[in-house]
XYZ file of C-alpha atoms in Angstrom:
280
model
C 102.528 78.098 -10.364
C 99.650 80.721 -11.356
C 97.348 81.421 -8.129
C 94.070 80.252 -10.558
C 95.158 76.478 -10.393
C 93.812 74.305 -7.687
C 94.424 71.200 -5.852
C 92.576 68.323 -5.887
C 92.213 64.995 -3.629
C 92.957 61.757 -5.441
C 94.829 58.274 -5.422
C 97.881 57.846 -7.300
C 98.499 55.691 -10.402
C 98.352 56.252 -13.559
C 97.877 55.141 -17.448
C 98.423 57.030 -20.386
C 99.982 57.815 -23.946
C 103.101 60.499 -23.654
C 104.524 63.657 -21.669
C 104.820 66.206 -24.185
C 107.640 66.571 -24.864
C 106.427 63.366 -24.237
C 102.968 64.621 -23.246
C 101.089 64.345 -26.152
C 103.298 63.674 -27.495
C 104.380 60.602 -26.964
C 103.688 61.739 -26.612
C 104.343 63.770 -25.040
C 102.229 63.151 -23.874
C 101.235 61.473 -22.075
C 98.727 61.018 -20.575
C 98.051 60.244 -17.342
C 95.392 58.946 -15.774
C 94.276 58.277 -11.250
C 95.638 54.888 -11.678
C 92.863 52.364 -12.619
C 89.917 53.971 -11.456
C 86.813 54.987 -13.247
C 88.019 58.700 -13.796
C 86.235 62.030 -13.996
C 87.312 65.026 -15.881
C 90.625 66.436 -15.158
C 90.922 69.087 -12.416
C 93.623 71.722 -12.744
C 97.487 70.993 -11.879
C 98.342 71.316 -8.072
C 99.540 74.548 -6.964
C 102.410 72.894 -5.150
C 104.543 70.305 -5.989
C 103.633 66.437 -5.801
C 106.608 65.807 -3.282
C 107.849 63.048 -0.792
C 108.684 63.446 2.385
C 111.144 60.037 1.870
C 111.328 60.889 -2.141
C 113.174 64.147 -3.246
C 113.420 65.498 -6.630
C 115.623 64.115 -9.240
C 116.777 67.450 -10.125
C 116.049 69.592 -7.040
C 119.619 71.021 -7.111
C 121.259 73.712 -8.866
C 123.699 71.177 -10.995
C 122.412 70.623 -14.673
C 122.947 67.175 -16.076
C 120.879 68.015 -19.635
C 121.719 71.501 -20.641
C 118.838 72.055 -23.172
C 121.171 73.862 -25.254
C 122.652 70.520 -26.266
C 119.450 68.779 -27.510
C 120.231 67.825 -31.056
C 119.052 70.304 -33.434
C 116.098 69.001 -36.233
C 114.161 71.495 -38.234
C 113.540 74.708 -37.960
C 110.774 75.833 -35.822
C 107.362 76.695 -37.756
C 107.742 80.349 -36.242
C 110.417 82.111 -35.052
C 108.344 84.815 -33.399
C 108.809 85.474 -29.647
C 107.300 83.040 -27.458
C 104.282 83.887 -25.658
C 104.216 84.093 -21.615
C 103.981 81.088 -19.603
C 100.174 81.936 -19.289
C 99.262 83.183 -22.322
C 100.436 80.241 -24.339
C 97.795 77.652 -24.511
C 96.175 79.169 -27.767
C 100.048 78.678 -29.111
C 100.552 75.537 -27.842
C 97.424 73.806 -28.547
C 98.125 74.758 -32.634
C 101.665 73.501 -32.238
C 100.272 70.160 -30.643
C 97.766 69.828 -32.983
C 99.816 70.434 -35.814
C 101.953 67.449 -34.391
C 99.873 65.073 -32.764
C 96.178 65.758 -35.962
C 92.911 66.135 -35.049
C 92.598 62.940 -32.745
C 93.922 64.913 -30.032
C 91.688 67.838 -29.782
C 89.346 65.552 -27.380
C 91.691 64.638 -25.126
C 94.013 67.433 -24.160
C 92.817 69.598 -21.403
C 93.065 72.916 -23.050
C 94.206 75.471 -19.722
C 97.244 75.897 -18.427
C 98.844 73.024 -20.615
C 102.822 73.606 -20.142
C 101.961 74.054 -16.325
C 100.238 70.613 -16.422
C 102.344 68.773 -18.078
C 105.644 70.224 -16.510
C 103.648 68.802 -12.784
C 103.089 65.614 -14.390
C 106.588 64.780 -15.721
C 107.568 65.909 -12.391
C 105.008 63.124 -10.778
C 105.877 60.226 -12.704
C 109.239 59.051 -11.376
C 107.606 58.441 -7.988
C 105.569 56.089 -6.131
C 102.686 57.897 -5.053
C 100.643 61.242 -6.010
C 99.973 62.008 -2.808
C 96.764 64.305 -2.090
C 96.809 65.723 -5.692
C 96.499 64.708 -9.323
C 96.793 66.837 -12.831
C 96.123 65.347 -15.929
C 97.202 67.449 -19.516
C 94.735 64.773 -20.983
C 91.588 63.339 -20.345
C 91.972 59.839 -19.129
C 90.487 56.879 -21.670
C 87.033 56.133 -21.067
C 85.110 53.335 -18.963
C 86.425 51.163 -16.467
C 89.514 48.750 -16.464
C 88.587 45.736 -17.818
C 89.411 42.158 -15.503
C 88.074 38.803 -15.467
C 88.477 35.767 -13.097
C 91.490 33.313 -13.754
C 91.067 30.539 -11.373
C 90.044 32.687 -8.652
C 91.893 35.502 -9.089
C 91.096 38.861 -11.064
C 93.433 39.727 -13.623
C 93.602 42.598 -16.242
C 92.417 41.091 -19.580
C 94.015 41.723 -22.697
C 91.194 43.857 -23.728
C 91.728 46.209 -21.376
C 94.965 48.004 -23.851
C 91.912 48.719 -26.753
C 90.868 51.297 -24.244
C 93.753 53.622 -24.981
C 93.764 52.773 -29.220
C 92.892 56.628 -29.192
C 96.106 57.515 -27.416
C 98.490 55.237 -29.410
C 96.972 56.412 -32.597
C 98.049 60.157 -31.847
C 101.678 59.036 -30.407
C 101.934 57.182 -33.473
C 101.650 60.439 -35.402
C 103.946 62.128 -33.730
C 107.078 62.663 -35.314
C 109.899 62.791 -32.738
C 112.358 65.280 -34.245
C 109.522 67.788 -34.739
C 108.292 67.134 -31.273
C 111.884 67.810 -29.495
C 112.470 71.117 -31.816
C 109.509 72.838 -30.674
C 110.380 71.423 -26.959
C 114.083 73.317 -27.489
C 111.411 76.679 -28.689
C 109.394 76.348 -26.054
C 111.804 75.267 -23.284
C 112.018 78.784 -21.530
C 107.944 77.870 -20.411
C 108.643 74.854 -19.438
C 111.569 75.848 -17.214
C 109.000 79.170 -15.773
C 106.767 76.536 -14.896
C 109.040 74.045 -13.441
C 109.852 76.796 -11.171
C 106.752 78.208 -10.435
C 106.011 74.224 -9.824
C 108.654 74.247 -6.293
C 111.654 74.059 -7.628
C 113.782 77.221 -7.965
C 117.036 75.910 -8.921
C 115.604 72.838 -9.946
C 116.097 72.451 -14.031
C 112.885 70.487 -15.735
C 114.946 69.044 -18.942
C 116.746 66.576 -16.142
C 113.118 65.665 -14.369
C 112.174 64.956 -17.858
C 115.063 62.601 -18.653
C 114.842 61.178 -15.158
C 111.246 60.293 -16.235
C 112.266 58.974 -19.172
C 114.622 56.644 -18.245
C 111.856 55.671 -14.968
C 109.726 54.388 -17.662
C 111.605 52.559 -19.813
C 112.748 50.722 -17.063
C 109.575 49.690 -16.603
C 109.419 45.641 -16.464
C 108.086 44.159 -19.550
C 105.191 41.833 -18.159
C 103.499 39.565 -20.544
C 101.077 37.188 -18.514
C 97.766 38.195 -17.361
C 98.720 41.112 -14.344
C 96.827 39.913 -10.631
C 94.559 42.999 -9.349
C 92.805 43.365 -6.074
C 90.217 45.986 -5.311
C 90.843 48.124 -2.657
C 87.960 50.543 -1.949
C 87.546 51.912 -5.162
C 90.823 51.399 -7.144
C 92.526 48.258 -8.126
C 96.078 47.581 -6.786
C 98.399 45.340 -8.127
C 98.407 41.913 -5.854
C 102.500 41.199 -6.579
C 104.197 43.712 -4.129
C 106.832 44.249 -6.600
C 104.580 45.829 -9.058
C 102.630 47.817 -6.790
C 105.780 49.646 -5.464
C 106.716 50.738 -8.965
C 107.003 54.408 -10.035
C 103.368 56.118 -11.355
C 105.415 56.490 -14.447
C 106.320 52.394 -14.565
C 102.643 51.439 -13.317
C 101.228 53.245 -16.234
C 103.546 51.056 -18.633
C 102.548 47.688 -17.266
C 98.412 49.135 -17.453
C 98.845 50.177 -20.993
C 99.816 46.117 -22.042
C 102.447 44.963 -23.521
C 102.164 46.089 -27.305
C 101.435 49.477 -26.129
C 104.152 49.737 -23.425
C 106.747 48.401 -26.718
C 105.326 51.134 -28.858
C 105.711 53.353 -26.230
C 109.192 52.641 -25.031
C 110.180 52.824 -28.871
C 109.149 56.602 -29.018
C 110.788 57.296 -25.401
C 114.061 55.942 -26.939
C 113.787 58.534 -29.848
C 112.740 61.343 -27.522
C 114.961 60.504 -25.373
C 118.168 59.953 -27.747
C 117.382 63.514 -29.523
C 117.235 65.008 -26.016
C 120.454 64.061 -24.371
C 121.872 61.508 -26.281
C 122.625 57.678 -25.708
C 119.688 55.265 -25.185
C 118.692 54.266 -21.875
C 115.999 51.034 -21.106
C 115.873 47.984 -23.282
């Protein structure tokens, strides 16, 4: 990964609207976010791979489960011209996003080094912690999480899903065959990056399915979700939740008509990308 990107400390978690190619895009999107704390600005992706030393890469090895060359073909591309290099693409891929996702999404996404972000993010979200570092291709939704007291315990109210409206509204927009043709473009990027990421024989079209399916196996939880502060994040109080993937815990934040929107577009995304649906 380019030399100019830096690490930064943080807490796992996560919340957030797509990985692009699900990133913004439903997005695509996606949009992550340091679990439920009150976040700052994005810092740039880590120059090293999030990694476990008890959780190895989905698709660390040389054997390709998703050639990219079968994702099923949509419309033509808007341009046919030569793709850019890895980093000198943002100006590219911000028009191509934008011409996807509208205008809504010009505040959120972090504008450097987007591929490179959101190739270390899809990499993150199948796994249970961040570790020391945290990237973010958009900026996370404003204010705090929003609890209240249920007969003595705190609980994430149902308000709490208007704070990502903004994120929703742009995966709404996104069309999914559109999305997944410029993905198929653009895929020689996001396979530099993946690389560049830690993973030399690793291929990024199989972390992205494995993140896929991670999420929409995400439990669908209706009641009120138990929180307990611990220093200065909340952490789920059942155990079972709080050991779920970043990719699952940002489902269960999002609430329940968001994570069903959201697991609606994964299916699409997912079904143009390999075929078959995974999740329920």
């Amino acid at each position: 990964m380019n030399r100019n990107i830096r690490k930064q400390t943080s807490y796992g978690g996560w919340i957030a609207a797509i990985i692009v190619v699900l990133l913004v895009v439903a997005a695509g999107v996606y949009l992550v976010q340091r679990g439920m704390h009150p976040a700052a600005s994005p810092a740039n992706p880590p120059s090293t791979p999030a990694t476990s030393s008890t959780q190895a890469p989905a698709s660390a090895s040389s054997t390709i489960q998703h050639p990219i060359n079968q994702v099923a073909s949509g419309p033509a591309p808007a341009s046919t011209a030569s793709l850019p290099g890895l980093f000198d693409s943002d100006a590219s891929v911000r028009e191509a996003l934008l011409g996807m996702a509208g205008g809504d999404l010009t505040s959120m996404l972090v504008p450097s080094q987007i591929i490179s972000r959101v190739v270390a993010t899809v990499d993150a979200l199948p796994r249970q912690s961040m570790g020391s570092t945290n990237i973010l291709p958009l900026r996370t939704p404003r204010g705090v999480i929003q609890t209240q007291q249920a007969n003595g315990i705190t609980v994430i109210t149902a308000a709490n899903a208007e704070r990502y409206a903004p994120y929703m509204t742009v995966l709404a927009k996104v069309d999914p065959h559109t999305l997944v043709t410029w993905y198929k473009h653009s895929y020689p990027l996001f396979q530099q990056a993946y690389r560049e990421l830690g993973y030399p024989r690793g291929y990024f079209n199989d972390r992205l399915i494995a993140a896929i399916d991670d999420m929409l196996a995400a439990p669908d939880v209706h009641d009120p979700i138990a929180v307990t502060r611990v220093g200065a994040h909340y952490h789920f109080v059942d155990p079972q939740l709080q050991a779920l993937s970043n990719g699952q815990k940002l489902m269960l934040r999002m609430g329940p008509a968001n994570e069903e929107q959201f697991k609606a577009k994964l299916r699409m995304i997912r079904e143009l990308l390999a075929g078959g649906q995974v999740g329920h």
